Coordinates of C-alpha atoms in Angstrom, one line a residue:
Chain A
M30 CA 72.1 232.2 57.5
A31 CA 72.0 235.4 55.3
S32 CA 73.8 238.2 57.1
V33 CA 72.0 241.3 58.0
L34 CA 74.4 243.2 55.7
T35 CA 73.3 241.4 52.5
P36 CA 71.1 244.3 51.2
V37 CA 74.0 246.7 51.9
Y38 CA 76.3 244.5 49.9
I39 CA 73.9 244.3 47.0
V40 CA 73.4 248.1 46.9
L41 CA 77.1 248.8 47.1
T42 CA 77.9 246.2 44.3
M43 CA 75.2 247.7 42.1
A44 CA 76.6 251.3 42.6
L45 CA 80.1 250.1 41.9
A46 CA 79.0 248.3 38.7
A47 CA 77.1 251.5 37.6
F48 CA 80.1 253.6 38.2
L49 CA 82.4 251.3 36.3
I50 CA 80.1 250.9 33.3
L51 CA 79.7 254.7 33.1
S52 CA 83.4 255.4 33.4
F53 CA 84.2 252.8 30.6
Y54 CA 81.5 254.4 28.5
Y55 CA 82.9 257.9 29.0
T56 CA 86.4 256.8 28.4
L57 CA 85.6 254.9 25.2
T58 CA 83.4 257.6 23.8
D59 CA 86.0 260.4 24.4
Q60 CA 83.9 262.1 27.1
G61 CA 86.5 261.6 29.8
Y62 CA 86.4 265.3 30.6
R63 CA 83.0 264.7 32.3
Y64 CA 84.7 263.2 35.3
N65 CA 85.9 266.6 36.5
I66 CA 87.0 266.6 40.1
G67 CA 88.2 270.2 39.8
W68 CA 84.8 271.4 38.7
L69 CA 83.2 269.5 41.5
L70 CA 85.3 271.1 44.2
Q71 CA 85.2 274.6 42.7
D72 CA 81.5 274.8 41.9
T73 CA 80.0 273.3 45.0
S74 CA 79.2 275.9 47.5
P75 CA 81.4 276.4 50.5
Y76 CA 78.2 276.8 52.5
M77 CA 77.3 273.2 51.8
W78 CA 80.7 272.0 53.2
A79 CA 80.4 274.3 56.2
N80 CA 77.0 273.2 57.2
L81 CA 77.8 269.6 56.6
G82 CA 80.7 270.0 59.0
I83 CA 78.5 271.6 61.6
G84 CA 75.9 268.9 61.2
L85 CA 78.3 266.0 61.3
G86 CA 80.1 267.5 64.2
I87 CA 77.2 267.7 66.5
S88 CA 75.4 264.6 65.3
L89 CA 78.5 262.2 65.5
S90 CA 79.2 263.6 69.0
V91 CA 75.7 262.9 70.1
V92 CA 75.9 259.3 68.7
G93 CA 79.1 258.8 70.7
A94 CA 77.6 260.2 73.8
A95 CA 74.4 258.1 73.4
W96 CA 76.4 254.9 72.8
G97 CA 78.5 255.6 75.9
I98 CA 75.5 256.4 78.1
F99 CA 73.5 253.3 77.2
T100 CA 76.5 251.0 77.6
T101 CA 77.3 252.4 81.1
G102 CA 73.7 253.0 82.2
S103 CA 72.5 249.5 81.7
S104 CA 75.5 248.1 83.6
I105 CA 74.8 250.5 86.5
L106 CA 71.2 249.5 86.6
G107 CA 72.1 245.8 86.7
G108 CA 74.9 246.2 89.2
G109 CA 72.8 248.5 91.4
V110 CA 70.3 245.8 92.1
K111 CA 72.5 243.9 94.5
A112 CA 74.9 246.7 95.4
P113 CA 72.8 249.9 95.7
R114 CA 75.7 251.9 96.9
I115 CA 77.2 252.2 93.4
R116 CA 74.3 254.1 92.0
T117 CA 75.3 257.6 92.8
K118 CA 79.1 257.3 92.5
N119 CA 78.8 255.8 89.0
L120 CA 76.9 258.7 87.6
V121 CA 80.3 260.2 87.1
S122 CA 80.8 257.9 84.2
I123 CA 77.6 259.1 82.7
I124 CA 78.8 262.7 83.1
F125 CA 82.0 261.9 81.2
C126 CA 79.9 260.5 78.4
E127 CA 77.7 263.6 78.4
A128 CA 80.7 265.9 78.3
V129 CA 81.4 264.4 74.9
A130 CA 78.1 265.7 73.5
I131 CA 78.8 269.1 75.1
Y132 CA 82.0 269.3 73.2
G133 CA 80.1 268.7 70.1
I134 CA 77.6 271.5 70.8
I135 CA 80.4 273.9 71.7
M136 CA 82.2 273.3 68.4
A137 CA 79.0 273.4 66.4
I138 CA 78.3 276.9 67.9
V139 CA 81.9 278.1 67.3
I140 CA 81.9 276.9 63.7
S141 CA 78.6 278.3 62.9
N142 CA 79.5 281.6 64.3
Q143 CA 82.2 281.9 61.7
E144 CA 79.7 281.5 58.9
T145 CA 78.7 284.8 57.1
V146 CA 77.3 285.7 53.8
F147 CA 79.6 286.4 50.9
N148 CA 78.2 288.7 48.1
P149 CA 80.5 288.3 45.0
Q150 CA 78.8 291.1 43.1
K151 CA 80.1 293.8 45.3
W152 CA 83.7 293.2 44.4
S153 CA 85.9 293.6 41.3
E154 CA 87.3 290.7 39.4
A155 CA 90.6 290.3 41.2
E156 CA 89.3 290.8 44.6
R157 CA 86.4 288.5 43.9
Y158 CA 88.8 285.7 43.0
Q159 CA 90.8 286.2 46.1
L160 CA 87.8 286.4 48.4
S161 CA 86.2 283.4 46.7
S162 CA 89.2 281.2 47.3
Q163 CA 89.3 282.4 50.8
N164 CA 85.7 281.4 51.2
H165 CA 86.3 278.0 49.7
H166 CA 89.2 277.5 52.2
A167 CA 86.8 278.5 55.0
G168 CA 84.2 276.1 53.8
Y169 CA 86.6 273.2 53.7
S170 CA 88.1 274.1 57.1
M171 CA 84.7 274.1 58.7
F172 CA 83.9 270.7 57.1
G173 CA 87.2 269.3 58.4
A174 CA 86.7 270.8 61.8
G175 CA 83.3 269.3 62.1
L176 CA 84.6 265.9 61.0
T177 CA 87.4 266.1 63.5
V178 CA 85.3 266.9 66.5
G179 CA 82.5 264.5 65.4
F180 CA 84.6 261.4 64.9
S181 CA 86.9 261.9 67.9
N182 CA 83.9 262.4 70.1
L183 CA 82.2 259.4 68.6
F184 CA 85.0 257.1 69.6
C185 CA 85.7 258.9 72.8
G186 CA 82.0 258.3 73.8
I187 CA 82.2 254.6 72.9
C188 CA 85.4 254.2 74.9
V189 CA 84.2 256.0 78.0
G190 CA 81.0 253.9 77.9
I191 CA 82.7 250.6 77.8
V192 CA 85.2 251.5 80.5
G193 CA 82.4 253.0 82.6
S194 CA 80.4 249.7 82.3
G195 CA 83.4 247.8 83.6
A196 CA 83.9 250.4 86.4
A197 CA 80.3 249.9 87.5
L198 CA 80.5 246.1 87.6
A199 CA 83.8 246.2 89.4
D200 CA 82.6 248.7 91.9
A201 CA 79.6 246.5 92.7
Q202 CA 82.0 243.7 93.7
N203 CA 84.8 245.7 95.4
S204 CA 84.5 249.4 96.1
S205 CA 88.2 250.2 96.1
L206 CA 88.3 249.5 92.4
F207 CA 86.2 252.4 91.3
V208 CA 88.7 255.1 91.6
K209 CA 91.4 253.2 89.8
I210 CA 89.1 252.5 86.8
L211 CA 88.1 256.1 86.9
I212 CA 91.6 257.0 86.0
V213 CA 91.3 254.9 82.8
E214 CA 88.1 256.7 82.0
I215 CA 89.8 260.1 82.4
F216 CA 92.4 259.1 79.8
G217 CA 89.6 258.0 77.5
S218 CA 87.9 261.3 78.0
A219 CA 91.0 263.2 77.1
I220 CA 90.9 261.9 73.5
G221 CA 87.7 263.7 72.9
L222 CA 89.3 266.9 74.2
F223 CA 92.1 266.4 71.6
G224 CA 89.5 266.5 68.9
V225 CA 88.0 269.7 70.2
I226 CA 91.4 271.4 70.4
I227 CA 92.4 270.5 66.8
S228 CA 89.0 271.5 65.6
I229 CA 89.3 274.9 67.1
L230 CA 92.7 275.3 65.5
Q231 CA 91.2 274.4 62.2
V232 CA 88.4 276.8 62.5
T233 CA 90.2 279.9 63.7
H234 CA 91.9 280.4 60.4
A235 CA 88.7 280.1 58.5
K236 CA 87.7 283.5 57.1
M237 CA 84.3 283.5 55.4
G238 CA 82.4 286.4 54.0
D239 CA 83.2 289.8 52.9
K240 CA 86.4 290.7 54.7
Chain B
M4 CA 77.9 240.0 70.4
N5 CA 80.7 242.4 71.0
S6 CA 81.3 245.1 73.5
L7 CA 79.5 247.6 71.3
N8 CA 76.0 246.2 71.2
F9 CA 76.0 243.6 74.1
N10 CA 74.7 246.1 76.6
I11 CA 71.7 247.1 74.5
D12 CA 69.9 243.8 75.3
N13 CA 71.9 242.2 78.0
G14 CA 73.6 244.9 80.0
Y15 CA 71.1 244.9 82.9
L16 CA 71.1 241.1 83.2
E17 CA 74.9 240.9 83.1
G18 CA 75.0 243.4 86.0
L19 CA 72.3 241.4 87.8
V20 CA 74.0 238.1 87.5
R21 CA 77.3 239.5 88.6
G22 CA 75.4 240.8 91.7
F23 CA 74.1 237.3 92.3
K24 CA 77.6 235.9 91.9
G25 CA 78.8 238.2 94.6
G26 CA 76.3 236.6 96.9
I27 CA 77.8 233.1 96.5
L28 CA 79.2 231.9 99.9
K29 CA 82.8 232.6 100.6
Q30 CA 85.3 230.6 102.5
T31 CA 84.5 232.5 105.8
D32 CA 80.8 231.5 105.4
Y33 CA 81.7 227.9 105.0
L34 CA 84.0 228.0 108.0
N35 CA 81.0 229.3 110.0
L36 CA 78.8 226.6 108.6
I37 CA 81.0 223.8 109.5
Q38 CA 81.1 225.0 113.1
C39 CA 77.3 224.4 113.4
E40 CA 76.0 221.8 115.8
T41 CA 72.4 221.6 114.6
L42 CA 70.5 222.5 111.6
E43 CA 69.0 225.5 113.4
D44 CA 72.5 226.9 113.8
L45 CA 72.9 226.3 110.0
K46 CA 69.8 228.3 109.4
L47 CA 71.0 231.1 111.6
H48 CA 74.3 231.3 109.8
L49 CA 72.6 231.3 106.4
Q50 CA 70.5 234.2 107.5
S51 CA 73.5 236.5 107.4
T52 CA 74.4 235.6 103.8
D53 CA 72.6 236.3 100.6
Y54 CA 70.1 233.6 101.4
G55 CA 68.5 235.7 104.1
N56 CA 65.3 234.4 105.7
F57 CA 64.6 231.7 103.1
L58 CA 64.0 229.1 105.8
A59 CA 62.0 231.4 108.0
N60 CA 58.6 229.9 107.3
E61 CA 59.6 226.2 107.7
A62 CA 58.3 224.1 110.5
S63 CA 60.9 223.0 113.0
P64 CA 62.5 220.5 113.3
L65 CA 64.3 221.3 110.0
Q66 CA 65.1 218.5 107.6
V67 CA 67.8 218.4 105.1
S68 CA 65.4 217.7 102.2
V69 CA 63.5 220.9 103.1
I70 CA 66.8 222.8 103.0
D71 CA 67.5 221.3 99.6
D72 CA 64.2 222.3 98.2
K73 CA 64.5 225.8 99.4
L74 CA 68.0 226.2 98.0
K75 CA 66.7 225.0 94.7
E76 CA 63.8 227.3 94.9
K77 CA 66.0 230.4 95.4
L78 CA 68.1 229.5 92.3
V79 CA 64.9 228.9 90.3
I80 CA 63.5 232.3 91.2
E81 CA 66.6 234.1 90.2
F82 CA 66.9 232.1 87.0
Q83 CA 63.3 232.7 86.0
H84 CA 63.6 236.4 86.6
M85 CA 66.6 236.5 84.3
R86 CA 64.9 234.3 81.7
N87 CA 61.8 236.6 81.8
Q88 CA 63.8 239.7 81.3
S89 CA 65.9 238.4 78.4
V90 CA 65.5 238.5 74.7
T91 CA 67.1 236.3 72.0
P92 CA 69.8 235.3 71.8
L93 CA 70.2 235.3 75.5
A94 CA 66.8 233.8 75.9
T95 CA 67.7 230.8 73.7
F96 CA 71.0 230.4 75.6
L97 CA 69.1 230.3 79.0
D98 CA 66.7 227.8 77.5
Y99 CA 69.6 225.6 76.5
I100 CA 70.8 225.6 80.1
T101 CA 67.4 224.3 81.2
Y102 CA 67.4 221.4 78.8
S103 CA 69.8 219.4 80.9
Y104 CA 67.3 219.6 83.8
M105 CA 64.5 218.6 81.4
I106 CA 66.4 215.5 80.4
D107 CA 66.9 214.6 84.1
N108 CA 63.2 215.1 84.7
I109 CA 62.1 213.0 81.8
V110 CA 64.3 210.1 83.0
L111 CA 63.1 210.5 86.5
L112 CA 59.4 210.3 85.4
I113 CA 60.0 207.3 83.1
T114 CA 61.8 205.4 85.8
G115 CA 59.1 206.2 88.3
T116 CA 56.4 205.1 86.0
L117 CA 58.2 201.8 85.4
H118 CA 58.2 201.3 89.1
Q119 CA 54.4 201.9 89.1
R120 CA 54.5 205.1 91.0
A121 CA 51.8 207.7 90.6
I122 CA 52.6 210.6 88.4
S123 CA 51.4 213.0 91.1
E124 CA 54.1 211.9 93.5
L125 CA 56.8 212.1 90.9
I126 CA 56.1 215.6 89.7
P127 CA 57.2 217.3 93.0
K128 CA 60.6 215.5 92.7
C129 CA 61.3 217.0 89.4
H130 CA 63.7 219.9 89.1
P131 CA 61.7 223.1 88.6
L132 CA 64.1 224.6 86.1
G133 CA 63.4 221.7 83.8
S134 CA 59.7 221.7 83.8
F135 CA 57.7 221.6 80.6
E136 CA 54.1 221.4 79.8
Q137 CA 53.9 217.8 78.8
M138 CA 55.4 216.5 82.0
E139 CA 52.1 215.2 83.4
A140 CA 51.5 213.1 80.4
L141 CA 54.6 211.0 80.5
H142 CA 53.1 207.9 82.1
I143 CA 51.0 206.9 79.2
A144 CA 53.9 205.7 77.1
S145 CA 55.5 202.3 77.3
T146 CA 58.0 202.2 74.4
P147 CA 60.3 205.0 73.4
A148 CA 58.5 205.4 70.0
E149 CA 55.2 205.9 71.8
L150 CA 56.9 208.3 74.2
Y151 CA 58.2 210.4 71.4
N152 CA 55.1 210.5 69.3
A153 CA 52.7 211.1 72.1
V154 CA 54.5 213.4 74.4
L155 CA 58.0 214.6 73.5
V156 CA 57.6 215.7 69.9
D157 CA 56.3 219.1 71.1
T158 CA 59.1 219.7 73.6
P159 CA 62.3 221.5 72.7
L160 CA 64.1 218.1 73.2
A161 CA 62.4 216.5 70.2
S162 CA 65.4 216.6 68.0
Y163 CA 67.6 214.8 70.6
F164 CA 65.4 211.7 70.5
I165 CA 66.3 210.8 66.9
D166 CA 69.0 208.4 68.1
C167 CA 66.9 206.8 70.9
I168 CA 63.7 205.6 69.5
S169 CA 65.3 202.6 68.0
E170 CA 65.4 201.0 71.4
Q171 CA 63.0 198.2 71.8
D172 CA 61.6 198.7 75.2
L173 CA 61.9 200.9 78.3
D174 CA 63.7 199.1 81.1
E175 CA 66.4 199.9 83.6
L176 CA 69.5 199.6 81.5
N177 CA 67.8 201.2 78.5
I178 CA 66.8 204.2 80.6
E179 CA 70.3 205.1 81.4
I180 CA 71.3 204.6 77.8
I181 CA 68.5 206.9 76.8
R182 CA 69.6 209.5 79.3
N183 CA 73.2 209.5 78.1
A184 CA 72.2 209.5 74.4
L185 CA 69.9 212.5 75.0
Y186 CA 72.6 214.3 77.0
K187 CA 75.1 213.7 74.2
A188 CA 72.8 215.1 71.6
Y189 CA 72.0 218.1 73.9
L190 CA 75.7 218.9 74.5
E191 CA 76.6 218.8 70.9
D192 CA 73.7 221.0 69.9
F193 CA 74.5 223.5 72.7
Y194 CA 78.1 223.5 71.5
K195 CA 77.1 224.3 68.0
F196 CA 74.7 227.0 69.2
C197 CA 77.4 228.7 71.2
Q198 CA 79.7 228.8 68.2
T199 CA 77.2 231.0 66.4
L200 CA 77.1 233.5 69.3
G201 CA 80.4 235.2 68.6
D202 CA 83.9 235.3 69.9
S203 CA 83.8 235.6 73.7
T204 CA 80.8 233.4 74.3
G205 CA 81.9 230.9 71.7
A206 CA 85.4 230.7 73.1
Y207 CA 84.4 230.4 76.8
M208 CA 81.5 228.0 76.2
S209 CA 83.7 225.8 74.0
D210 CA 86.0 225.2 76.9
A211 CA 83.2 224.7 79.4
L212 CA 81.3 222.3 77.2
A213 CA 84.4 220.4 76.1
F214 CA 85.2 219.7 79.7
E215 CA 81.6 218.6 80.4
A216 CA 81.8 216.3 77.4
D217 CA 85.1 214.8 78.4
R218 CA 84.0 214.4 82.0
R219 CA 80.9 212.5 80.8
A220 CA 83.0 210.3 78.6
F221 CA 85.3 209.3 81.5
I222 CA 82.4 208.7 83.9
I223 CA 80.4 206.6 81.4
T224 CA 83.5 204.5 80.8
I225 CA 84.3 204.0 84.4
N226 CA 80.7 203.2 85.3
S227 CA 80.3 200.7 82.5
F228 CA 82.9 198.4 83.8
G229 CA 81.2 195.4 85.2
T230 CA 77.9 196.0 83.5
E231 CA 76.7 194.2 80.3
L232 CA 77.0 197.3 78.2
P233 CA 78.8 196.4 75.0
K234 CA 81.7 198.6 74.0
D235 CA 80.1 199.7 70.7
D236 CA 77.1 201.0 72.5
R237 CA 79.3 202.7 75.1
A238 CA 81.2 204.4 72.3
K239 CA 78.0 205.8 70.9
L240 CA 77.2 207.6 74.1
Y241 CA 80.4 209.7 74.2
P242 CA 79.7 213.4 73.3
R243 CA 82.0 214.5 70.5
C244 CA 82.5 218.1 71.4
G245 CA 85.4 217.7 73.8
K246 CA 89.1 217.6 73.7
L247 CA 89.0 213.8 73.7
F248 CA 87.4 213.6 70.2
P249 CA 88.4 211.6 68.1
D250 CA 91.5 209.8 69.4
G251 CA 90.8 209.9 73.1
L252 CA 87.2 208.7 72.6
A253 CA 88.4 205.8 70.4
A254 CA 90.9 204.8 73.1
L255 CA 88.3 205.0 75.8
A256 CA 85.9 202.9 73.8
R257 CA 88.6 200.1 73.9
A258 CA 89.3 200.5 77.6
D259 CA 88.6 197.6 79.9
D260 CA 89.6 198.8 83.4
Y261 CA 90.5 201.9 85.4
E262 CA 94.2 201.7 84.6
Q263 CA 93.5 201.9 80.8
V264 CA 91.3 204.9 81.4
R265 CA 94.0 206.6 83.4
A266 CA 96.4 205.8 80.5
V267 CA 94.1 207.6 78.1
A268 CA 94.0 210.6 80.4
E269 CA 97.8 210.7 80.4
Y270 CA 97.7 212.3 77.0
Y271 CA 95.8 215.3 78.1
S272 CA 97.6 217.5 80.6
E273 CA 94.6 218.8 82.5
Y274 CA 93.0 215.4 82.9
R275 CA 96.3 213.7 83.8
V276 CA 96.6 216.0 86.8
L277 CA 93.0 215.1 87.9
F278 CA 93.6 211.4 87.7
E279 CA 97.0 211.7 89.4
E280 CA 95.6 213.6 92.4
S281 CA 92.6 211.4 92.9
S282 CA 92.4 207.9 94.2
N283 CA 89.9 205.5 95.7
N284 CA 91.6 205.4 99.1
P285 CA 89.4 206.7 102.0
G286 CA 91.6 209.7 102.9
E287 CA 91.9 211.2 99.5
K288 CA 89.8 213.0 97.0
T289 CA 87.8 210.9 94.6
L290 CA 87.8 211.4 90.8
E291 CA 84.3 213.0 91.0
D292 CA 85.6 215.5 93.6
K293 CA 88.5 216.4 91.3
F294 CA 86.2 216.9 88.4
F295 CA 84.0 219.2 90.5
E296 CA 87.0 221.2 91.6
Y297 CA 88.2 221.6 88.0
E298 CA 84.7 222.6 87.0
V299 CA 84.6 225.3 89.7
M300 CA 87.9 226.7 88.6
L301 CA 86.7 226.8 85.0
M302 CA 83.4 228.5 85.9
K303 CA 85.2 231.1 88.0
K304 CA 87.1 232.2 84.8
A305 CA 83.9 233.2 83.1
F306 CA 83.6 236.3 85.4
L307 CA 87.0 237.6 84.2
D308 CA 85.6 238.6 80.9
Q309 CA 82.8 241.0 80.1
F310 CA 80.1 241.1 77.4
H311 CA 79.6 237.3 77.0
F312 CA 76.9 234.8 78.0
G313 CA 79.3 232.4 79.7
I314 CA 78.6 234.1 83.1
F315 CA 75.0 232.9 83.1
Y316 CA 76.0 229.3 82.5
A317 CA 78.9 229.7 85.1
Y318 CA 76.5 231.2 87.6
V319 CA 74.0 228.3 87.4
K320 CA 76.8 225.7 87.8
L321 CA 78.4 227.5 90.7
K322 CA 75.1 227.8 92.5
E323 CA 74.5 224.1 92.0
Q324 CA 77.9 223.4 93.5
E325 CA 77.1 225.7 96.4
S326 CA 73.9 223.8 97.0
R327 CA 75.7 220.5 97.0
N328 CA 78.2 221.9 99.5
I329 CA 75.5 223.2 101.8
I330 CA 73.6 219.9 101.7
W331 CA 76.8 218.0 102.4
I332 CA 77.5 220.1 105.4
A333 CA 73.9 219.9 106.5
E334 CA 73.9 216.1 106.2
C335 CA 77.1 215.9 108.2
V336 CA 75.6 218.1 110.9
A337 CA 72.3 216.3 111.0
Q338 CA 73.9 212.9 111.3
R339 CA 76.5 214.2 113.7
H340 CA 79.2 212.5 111.6
R341 CA 81.7 215.3 111.3
A342 CA 84.7 213.4 110.1
K343 CA 84.4 214.5 106.5
I344 CA 82.6 217.7 107.0
D345 CA 85.2 219.8 105.2
S346 CA 85.2 217.8 102.0
Y347 CA 83.0 220.5 100.4
I348 CA 84.5 222.1 97.3
P349 CA 85.4 225.7 98.1
I350 CA 84.3 228.2 95.5
F351 CA 85.5 231.7 96.3

């Protein structure tokens, strides 16, 4: 039975083969300087990194929240058929998952507020160099901040979803179990908060623009 | 099928089947039931359980066969609802569960036809979970080859008949051989299917189906003592997906009496306990009872794990055991022979 991942493997193998062939060609024809990581990092715009960070931050958070909500929601629906009393109480699990998406939005707003225009023509040579490196630092910080909050919310959302699903099914059988499993969910929710805190720390030192 | 994508397709049904499992009768319900003096009392007590008013429209006086039919009907309604809501691979899994009932139905219809009964009086006796479209046409066949070509090749059981159509004729002994050969092919096929379903389902169903296979091997061996079934034929009926394969099955094939079967079971710790605690004396539990108890214990374990299909299989088996319990109690009550009324198998 061919796995669903076979096209992915084929594409990855072809990309790797192309990369290897090209690098051998460059090395053997004395064009090794073309693989220039420094040029790549210096000449790509910090705005690209910043916006990538904002985009990844919010979208990965939403993926995590969505994953958690469907995992918990379908279990609440199923369990609620024979035990209708669980329906309202278990919405708390959904709220925990939703909070993860809200963290993502907050961080995306905070990061994008730091983004301002930098006009290199206004400055002299020395200042331009100093400000430009500051802008690069800001761009990378925002990218990192976005990744931090995005991935930690992704896994937090998945975690809270799976625990919430267990909480709903256990509650349907025995209502004293819900509060105990909720404690596990609270711990799961805390890890998303860690991502937000670190992300804020990363972004407060980012100084973009003309200052 | 892991915890990440299981709930996309199966989350609702898992919640639903766990709700159904919560409605299985508990020990207190059984204690109430064994106090009943008449079947009307039984009906009253069942009203306060998950069964509700399922006997409300039945004419009095109630009969045990009517209670049996209504119990079956409730399970069938719940199962059909789940089957209708499911998508593959759960749909295929639920279909596999119904194949065992289909095999029983086919054997029932063939036996009835051999005894010259009309097909219309046999169809209501078939188990509804195992119904398939070609059921009405089963009486036209007289040899297994005809049966296969005319009727069964379109059913999902077609591939299980490969081993059986070499039989010459349909008669009493051959029917039982056909039943066991079909069941063997079905168990092995189900086992292979469950292995493709992933870790939790594969692990749980391996244990469950291995026990079923071993139980059938023991029962076939014990029941074949005193019949004219040759040992080679008997060995061909043992399902190979259990713990007894290959050494235990080879030893069972050579066994001549109950003591030798018990000696084979000595090598397997779970089965040794079952054989030790059972006996054929009137006051103690029989081997079948011990097998049922072990099965109940195994099925209850399915609910300890989340995100796997074993709970659906376990639910069907536990509901069947509950039906057997209620019918046992009902028979004891109806015949006013209360001596062994508490030999039901407690579940929860």
